[in-house]
XYZ file of N, CA, C and O in Angstrom:
472
model
N -20.213 -1.543 -17.191
C -19.597 -0.563 -16.309
C -19.901 -0.897 -14.856
O -20.941 -1.466 -14.546
N -18.960 -0.551 -14.015
C -19.128 -0.708 -12.573
C -18.914 0.659 -11.937
O -17.943 1.345 -12.249
N -19.828 1.033 -11.083
C -19.687 2.304 -10.369
C -19.309 2.009 -8.914
O -19.843 1.087 -8.296
N -18.391 2.830 -8.408
C -17.908 2.647 -7.046
C -18.045 3.951 -6.279
O -17.660 5.011 -6.789
N -18.556 3.865 -5.068
C -18.713 5.053 -4.232
C -18.131 4.755 -2.859
O -18.578 3.839 -2.168
N -17.117 5.546 -2.484
C -16.489 5.383 -1.174
C -17.116 6.325 -0.159
O -17.660 7.372 -0.512
N -16.989 5.958 1.082
C -17.407 6.821 2.181
C -16.662 6.406 3.437
O -16.040 5.346 3.478
N -16.701 7.274 4.449
C -16.160 6.908 5.743
C -14.828 7.505 6.099
O -14.304 7.259 7.180
N -14.240 8.291 5.214
C -12.982 8.918 5.563
C -13.184 9.995 6.609
O -14.303 10.287 7.029
N -12.087 10.581 7.049
C -12.184 11.644 8.028
C -10.867 11.935 8.688
O -9.812 11.518 8.210
N -10.945 12.655 9.801
C -9.763 13.059 10.567
C -9.742 12.268 11.868
O -10.754 12.191 12.578
N -8.590 11.694 12.170
C -8.457 10.906 13.390
C -7.053 11.105 13.950
O -6.123 11.406 13.194
N -6.917 10.973 15.239
C -5.601 11.076 15.861
C -4.826 9.771 15.665
O -5.418 8.696 15.498
N -3.529 9.890 15.718
C -2.677 8.708 15.619
C -3.078 7.691 16.681
O -3.358 8.053 17.827
N -3.138 6.433 16.262
C -3.577 5.370 17.149
C -5.059 5.079 17.065
O -5.524 4.068 17.608
N -5.788 5.943 16.406
C -7.227 5.776 16.279
C -7.606 4.851 15.145
O -6.756 4.237 14.493
N -8.913 4.773 14.902
C -9.459 3.862 13.902
C -10.453 4.581 13.004
O -11.120 5.539 13.424
N -10.548 4.080 11.792
C -11.558 4.522 10.837
C -11.966 3.317 10.006
O -11.169 2.390 9.819
N -13.187 3.359 9.496
C -13.617 2.343 8.542
C -14.129 3.050 7.296
O -15.019 3.888 7.376
N -13.545 2.689 6.173
C -14.010 3.219 4.898
C -14.781 2.129 4.165
O -14.467 0.945 4.292
N -15.785 2.566 3.435
C -16.662 1.630 2.731
C -16.664 1.924 1.237
O -16.435 3.059 0.823
N -16.956 0.903 0.472
C -17.051 1.049 -0.983
C -18.261 0.260 -1.452
O -18.305 -0.964 -1.286
N -19.209 0.973 -2.038
C -20.412 0.328 -2.572
C -20.281 0.232 -4.079
O -20.016 1.239 -4.752
N -20.461 -0.962 -4.604
C -20.368 -1.200 -6.040
C -21.755 -1.373 -6.630
O -22.642 -1.970 -6.020
N -21.920 -0.856 -7.841
C -23.177 -1.035 -8.564
C -22.874 -1.203 -10.045
O -21.762 -0.954 -10.495
N -23.877 -1.631 -10.786
C -23.685 -1.857 -12.213
C -23.337 -3.313 -12.485
O -23.861 -4.216 -11.843
N -22.429 -3.553 -13.423
C -22.080 -4.903 -13.858
C -21.077 -5.547 -12.902
O -19.978 -5.955 -13.294
N -21.460 -5.664 -11.662
C -20.540 -6.173 -10.638
C -20.186 -7.638 -10.847
O -19.183 -8.112 -10.336
N -20.995 -8.369 -11.626
C -20.714 -9.779 -11.852
C -19.465 -9.978 -12.693
O -18.940 -11.086 -12.789
N -18.966 -8.920 -13.345
C -17.753 -9.022 -14.156
C -16.493 -8.778 -13.334
O -15.391 -8.890 -13.846
N -16.677 -8.455 -12.058
C -15.549 -8.074 -11.218
C -14.991 -9.277 -10.472
O -15.746 -10.030 -9.860
N -13.677 -9.463 -10.517
C -13.019 -10.555 -9.816
C -12.423 -10.130 -8.482
O -12.418 -10.878 -7.528
N -11.924 -8.904 -8.474
C -11.193 -8.435 -7.304
C -11.586 -6.995 -7.006
O -11.775 -6.200 -7.931
N -11.697 -6.705 -5.733
C -11.862 -5.307 -5.319
C -10.702 -4.936 -4.430
O -10.258 -5.741 -3.602
N -10.233 -3.738 -4.635
C -9.058 -3.324 -3.897
C -9.156 -1.902 -3.397
O -10.045 -1.143 -3.771
N -8.223 -1.581 -2.510
C -8.070 -0.223 -1.997
C -6.660 0.254 -2.333
O -5.681 -0.492 -2.135
N -6.589 1.464 -2.814
C -5.328 2.127 -3.096
C -5.345 3.456 -2.358
O -6.398 3.927 -1.931
N -4.180 4.064 -2.230
C -4.126 5.376 -1.599
C -3.070 6.227 -2.271
O -2.115 5.724 -2.855
N -3.289 7.520 -2.178
C -2.328 8.461 -2.751
C -2.165 9.629 -1.803
O -3.136 10.343 -1.498
N -0.947 9.789 -1.328
C -0.608 10.901 -0.458
C -0.106 12.057 -1.320
O 0.354 11.849 -2.446
N -0.173 13.285 -0.815
C 0.280 14.445 -1.595
C 1.717 14.277 -2.060
O 2.604 13.935 -1.264
N 1.938 14.493 -3.335
C 3.278 14.417 -3.885
C 3.801 13.015 -4.101
O 4.973 12.843 -4.472
N 2.963 12.016 -3.868
C 3.406 10.629 -4.022
C 2.531 9.912 -5.041
O 1.435 10.347 -5.353
N 3.042 8.794 -5.527
C 2.276 7.988 -6.459
C 1.221 7.166 -5.723
O 1.362 6.858 -4.539
N 0.200 6.803 -6.460
C -0.837 5.943 -5.896
C -0.233 4.581 -5.589
O 0.535 4.036 -6.389
N -0.573 4.023 -4.431
C -0.020 2.733 -4.041
C -1.107 1.778 -3.599
O -2.153 2.189 -3.075
N -0.836 0.507 -3.803
C -1.750 -0.546 -3.390
C -1.793 -0.635 -1.874
O -0.762 -0.532 -1.205
N -3.001 -0.841 -1.336
C -3.160 -1.008 0.106
C -3.617 -2.428 0.440
O -3.005 -3.121 1.241
N -4.712 -2.852 -0.196
C -5.270 -4.170 0.122
C -6.247 -4.573 -0.971
O -6.765 -3.723 -1.697
N -6.490 -5.879 -1.073
C -7.470 -6.359 -2.046
C -8.116 -7.633 -1.548
O -7.566 -8.334 -0.695
N -9.265 -7.923 -2.133
C -9.992 -9.133 -1.787
C -10.530 -9.764 -3.067
O -11.089 -9.070 -3.929
N -10.307 -11.064 -3.206
C -10.840 -11.797 -4.344
C -12.284 -12.178 -4.043
O -12.561 -12.802 -3.027
N -13.176 -11.813 -4.916
C -14.593 -11.969 -4.625
C -15.054 -13.423 -4.667
O -16.020 -13.778 -4.001
N -14.367 -14.271 -5.409
C -14.804 -15.660 -5.491
C -14.353 -16.465 -4.286
O -15.160 -17.115 -3.624
N -13.081 -16.417 -3.955
C -12.571 -17.225 -2.858
C -12.401 -16.481 -1.552
O -12.246 -17.101 -0.504
N -12.418 -15.157 -1.623
C -12.288 -14.380 -0.397
C -10.869 -14.124 0.055
O -10.654 -13.558 1.126
N -9.873 -14.539 -0.741
C -8.489 -14.291 -0.348
C -8.223 -12.798 -0.273
O -8.704 -12.022 -1.090
N -7.446 -12.421 0.726
C -7.105 -11.017 0.917
C -5.601 -10.815 0.856
O -4.820 -11.726 1.176
N -5.221 -9.637 0.444
C -3.814 -9.279 0.318
C -3.638 -7.872 0.871
O -4.492 -7.011 0.675
N -2.511 -7.659 1.543
C -2.238 -6.362 2.163
C -0.805 -5.946 1.884
O 0.097 -6.780 1.825
N -0.600 -4.642 1.774
C 0.790 -4.180 1.705
C 1.395 -4.375 3.090
O 0.693 -4.340 4.117
N 2.698 -4.573 3.116
C 3.361 -4.921 4.373
C 3.125 -3.898 5.471
O 2.954 -4.258 6.641
N 3.108 -2.634 5.120
C 3.033 -1.595 6.146
C 1.674 -1.530 6.851
O 1.559 -0.875 7.888
N 0.649 -2.205 6.304
C -0.670 -2.158 6.950
C -1.078 -3.515 7.518
O -2.123 -3.614 8.182
N -0.274 -4.528 7.274
C -0.613 -5.862 7.798
C -0.716 -5.828 9.310
O 0.127 -5.250 9.987
N -1.773 -6.443 9.820
C -2.004 -6.467 11.254
C -2.754 -5.248 11.763
O -3.202 -5.238 12.916
N -2.884 -4.228 10.921
C -3.609 -3.011 11.330
C -4.883 -2.808 10.520
O -5.893 -2.330 11.046
N -4.850 -3.163 9.243
C -6.001 -2.985 8.352
C -6.635 -4.342 8.070
O -5.937 -5.350 7.935
N -7.949 -4.347 7.961
C -8.672 -5.584 7.675
C -9.773 -5.323 6.658
O -10.565 -4.383 6.824
N -9.811 -6.172 5.632
C -10.859 -6.109 4.631
C -12.009 -7.027 5.015
O -11.785 -8.121 5.524
N -13.216 -6.588 4.729
C -14.378 -7.461 4.866
C -15.398 -7.042 3.808
O -15.211 -6.025 3.134
N -16.449 -7.834 3.671
C -17.425 -7.491 2.644
C -18.815 -7.924 3.064
O -18.988 -8.816 3.898
N -19.775 -7.263 2.466
C -21.179 -7.613 2.634
C -21.718 -7.833 1.224
O -22.040 -6.875 0.512
N -21.778 -9.089 0.819
C -22.174 -9.394 -0.553
C -23.598 -8.954 -0.857
O -23.905 -8.549 -1.984
N -24.464 -9.020 0.131
C -25.861 -8.639 -0.097
C -25.973 -7.161 -0.452
O -26.917 -6.748 -1.145
N -25.014 -6.381 0.026
C -25.050 -4.936 -0.238
C -23.968 -4.497 -1.217
O -23.761 -3.297 -1.404
N -23.272 -5.478 -1.821
C -22.188 -5.159 -2.774
C -21.224 -4.142 -2.185
O -20.813 -3.176 -2.847
N -20.858 -4.362 -0.948
C -20.033 -3.411 -0.220
C -18.782 -4.089 0.322
O -18.847 -5.211 0.832
N -17.677 -3.386 0.193
C -16.407 -3.824 0.767
C -15.978 -2.783 1.798
O -16.101 -1.575 1.558
N -15.495 -3.263 2.928
C -15.072 -2.384 4.011
C -13.571 -2.525 4.242
O -13.021 -3.618 4.129
N -12.947 -1.423 4.600
C -11.549 -1.451 5.022
C -11.502 -0.866 6.430
O -11.676 0.345 6.613
N -11.316 -1.742 7.400
C -11.192 -1.308 8.782
C -9.740 -0.969 9.049
O -8.856 -1.823 8.850
N -9.484 0.239 9.490
C -8.116 0.704 9.699
C -7.926 1.028 11.177
O -8.582 1.936 11.701
N -7.077 0.269 11.825
C -6.780 0.457 13.248
C -5.336 0.915 13.430
O -4.515 0.789 12.525
N -5.046 1.412 14.601
C -3.690 1.865 14.934
C -3.136 2.766 13.832
O -2.005 2.595 13.372
N -3.938 3.713 13.424
C -3.558 4.577 12.314
C -2.344 5.427 12.655
O -2.153 5.842 13.816
N -1.540 5.682 11.647
C -0.318 6.473 11.777
C -0.412 7.673 10.843
O -1.119 7.624 9.827
N 0.340 8.726 11.157
C 0.321 9.896 10.262
C 0.677 9.540 8.819
O 0.136 10.150 7.886
N 1.533 8.542 8.641
C 1.920 8.157 7.271
C 0.805 7.436 6.529
O 0.946 7.146 5.335
N -0.297 7.129 7.188
C -1.462 6.574 6.503
C -2.322 7.661 5.868
O -3.283 7.351 5.149
N -1.983 8.905 6.132
C -2.745 10.018 5.562
C -2.667 9.992 4.045
O -1.582 9.953 3.462
N -3.834 10.003 3.402
C -3.900 9.920 1.947
C -5.360 9.971 1.520
O -6.266 9.869 2.359
N -5.552 10.104 0.230
C -6.864 9.859 -0.351
C -6.944 8.368 -0.660
O -6.058 7.823 -1.334
N -7.959 7.735 -0.157
C -8.134 6.297 -0.348
C -9.151 6.059 -1.460
O -10.260 6.603 -1.428
N -8.740 5.229 -2.412
C -9.572 4.923 -3.564
C -9.967 3.449 -3.562
O -9.122 2.569 -3.352
N -11.208 3.216 -3.843
C -11.695 1.863 -4.083
C -11.569 1.562 -5.576
O -11.769 2.462 -6.410
N -11.225 0.337 -5.904
C -11.082 -0.059 -7.301
C -11.625 -1.454 -7.508
O -11.620 -2.278 -6.582
N -12.061 -1.701 -8.725
C -12.577 -3.023 -9.078
C -12.008 -3.441 -10.419
O -11.761 -2.608 -11.297
N -11.792 -4.742 -10.552
C -11.230 -5.235 -11.809
C -12.328 -5.541 -12.811
O -13.493 -5.721 -12.479
N -11.901 -5.634 -14.072
C -12.828 -6.023 -15.133
C -12.758 -7.535 -15.336
O -12.158 -8.249 -14.529
N -13.352 -8.002 -16.446
C -13.403 -9.452 -16.665
C -12.032 -10.046 -16.971
O -11.872 -11.260 -16.978
N -11.032 -9.193 -17.208
C -9.658 -9.642 -17.416
C -8.826 -9.489 -16.147
O -7.611 -9.642 -16.170
N -9.501 -9.174 -15.047
C -8.865 -8.994 -13.743
C -7.844 -7.868 -13.737
O -6.809 -7.952 -13.063
N -8.143 -6.820 -14.481
C -7.339 -5.608 -14.467
C -8.165 -4.537 -13.771
O -9.361 -4.405 -14.006
N -7.454 -3.743 -12.914
C -8.166 -2.652 -12.245
C -8.606 -1.626 -13.281
O -7.787 -0.962 -13.907
N -9.906 -1.521 -13.438
C -10.441 -0.647 -14.476
C -11.384 0.412 -13.907
O -11.512 1.498 -14.446
N -12.042 0.071 -12.817
C -13.064 0.963 -12.277
C -12.571 1.549 -10.961
O -12.030 0.844 -10.113
N -12.797 2.863 -10.813
C -12.279 3.566 -9.651
C -13.361 4.437 -9.047
O -14.188 5.012 -9.756
N -13.325 4.561 -7.730
C -14.191 5.497 -7.055
C -13.583 6.883 -7.059
O -12.479 7.103 -7.556
N -14.293 7.811 -6.440
C -13.845 9.208 -6.448
C -12.829 9.488 -5.353
O -12.176 10.525 -5.362
N -12.706 8.571 -4.402
C -11.737 8.735 -3.332
C -12.343 9.349 -2.085
O -13.315 10.105 -2.144
N -11.761 8.995 -0.954
C -12.181 9.575 0.318
C -10.932 9.913 1.131
O -9.984 9.131 1.192
N -10.924 11.093 1.710
C -9.723 11.583 2.420
C -9.641 10.966 3.810
O -10.617 11.003 4.576
N -8.479 10.452 4.119
C -8.163 9.986 5.476
C -6.981 10.791 5.968
O -5.924 10.805 5.332
N -7.167 11.466 7.081
C -6.105 12.287 7.661
C -5.850 11.836 9.084
O -6.777 11.770 9.891
N -4.591 11.517 9.373
C -4.201 11.062 10.702
C -3.262 12.106 11.292
O -2.184 12.357 10.762
N -3.680 12.704 12.383
C -2.876 13.742 13.022
C -1.966 13.128 14.077
O -2.322 12.146 14.733
N -0.818 13.738 14.244
C 0.158 13.207 15.212
C -0.030 13.822 16.593
O -0.791 14.753 16.775
C-alpha cells in the first residue's frame, strides 16, 4: 500500500500562485508515476500533470502548460505542483495519485481545495 497526503491548497486571487504538495509513504518503491488530478463541482475528475519517477519525464494537460510545474524531493518522497497565473477555472479539489506496479493509478490522497477568485 501507498499512502498519499496532500497539503498547500487555499484561496488565491486570479493571477496568483499556489504550491500543493504530496507526501508518499508505504510501499513507494512499487510506484512508477505520480500524478495530480482535479475535480471541480459538477464535473468529472481530470488529469492535470504527472511525473515518471524513474526518468523524471513530466506531462501536463494543455490548459496548464506553461503555468504549472511539477518537481520532486526524492529524499522526502514528496512531489510538488507549483501553480502560477491561476485562473478561476483552475478552482477544484486537487488530488495526488500514484500508480501501482502495473503503472495504473491505484492510490489516491484525500484531496486539497484550490479556489481562485476572479
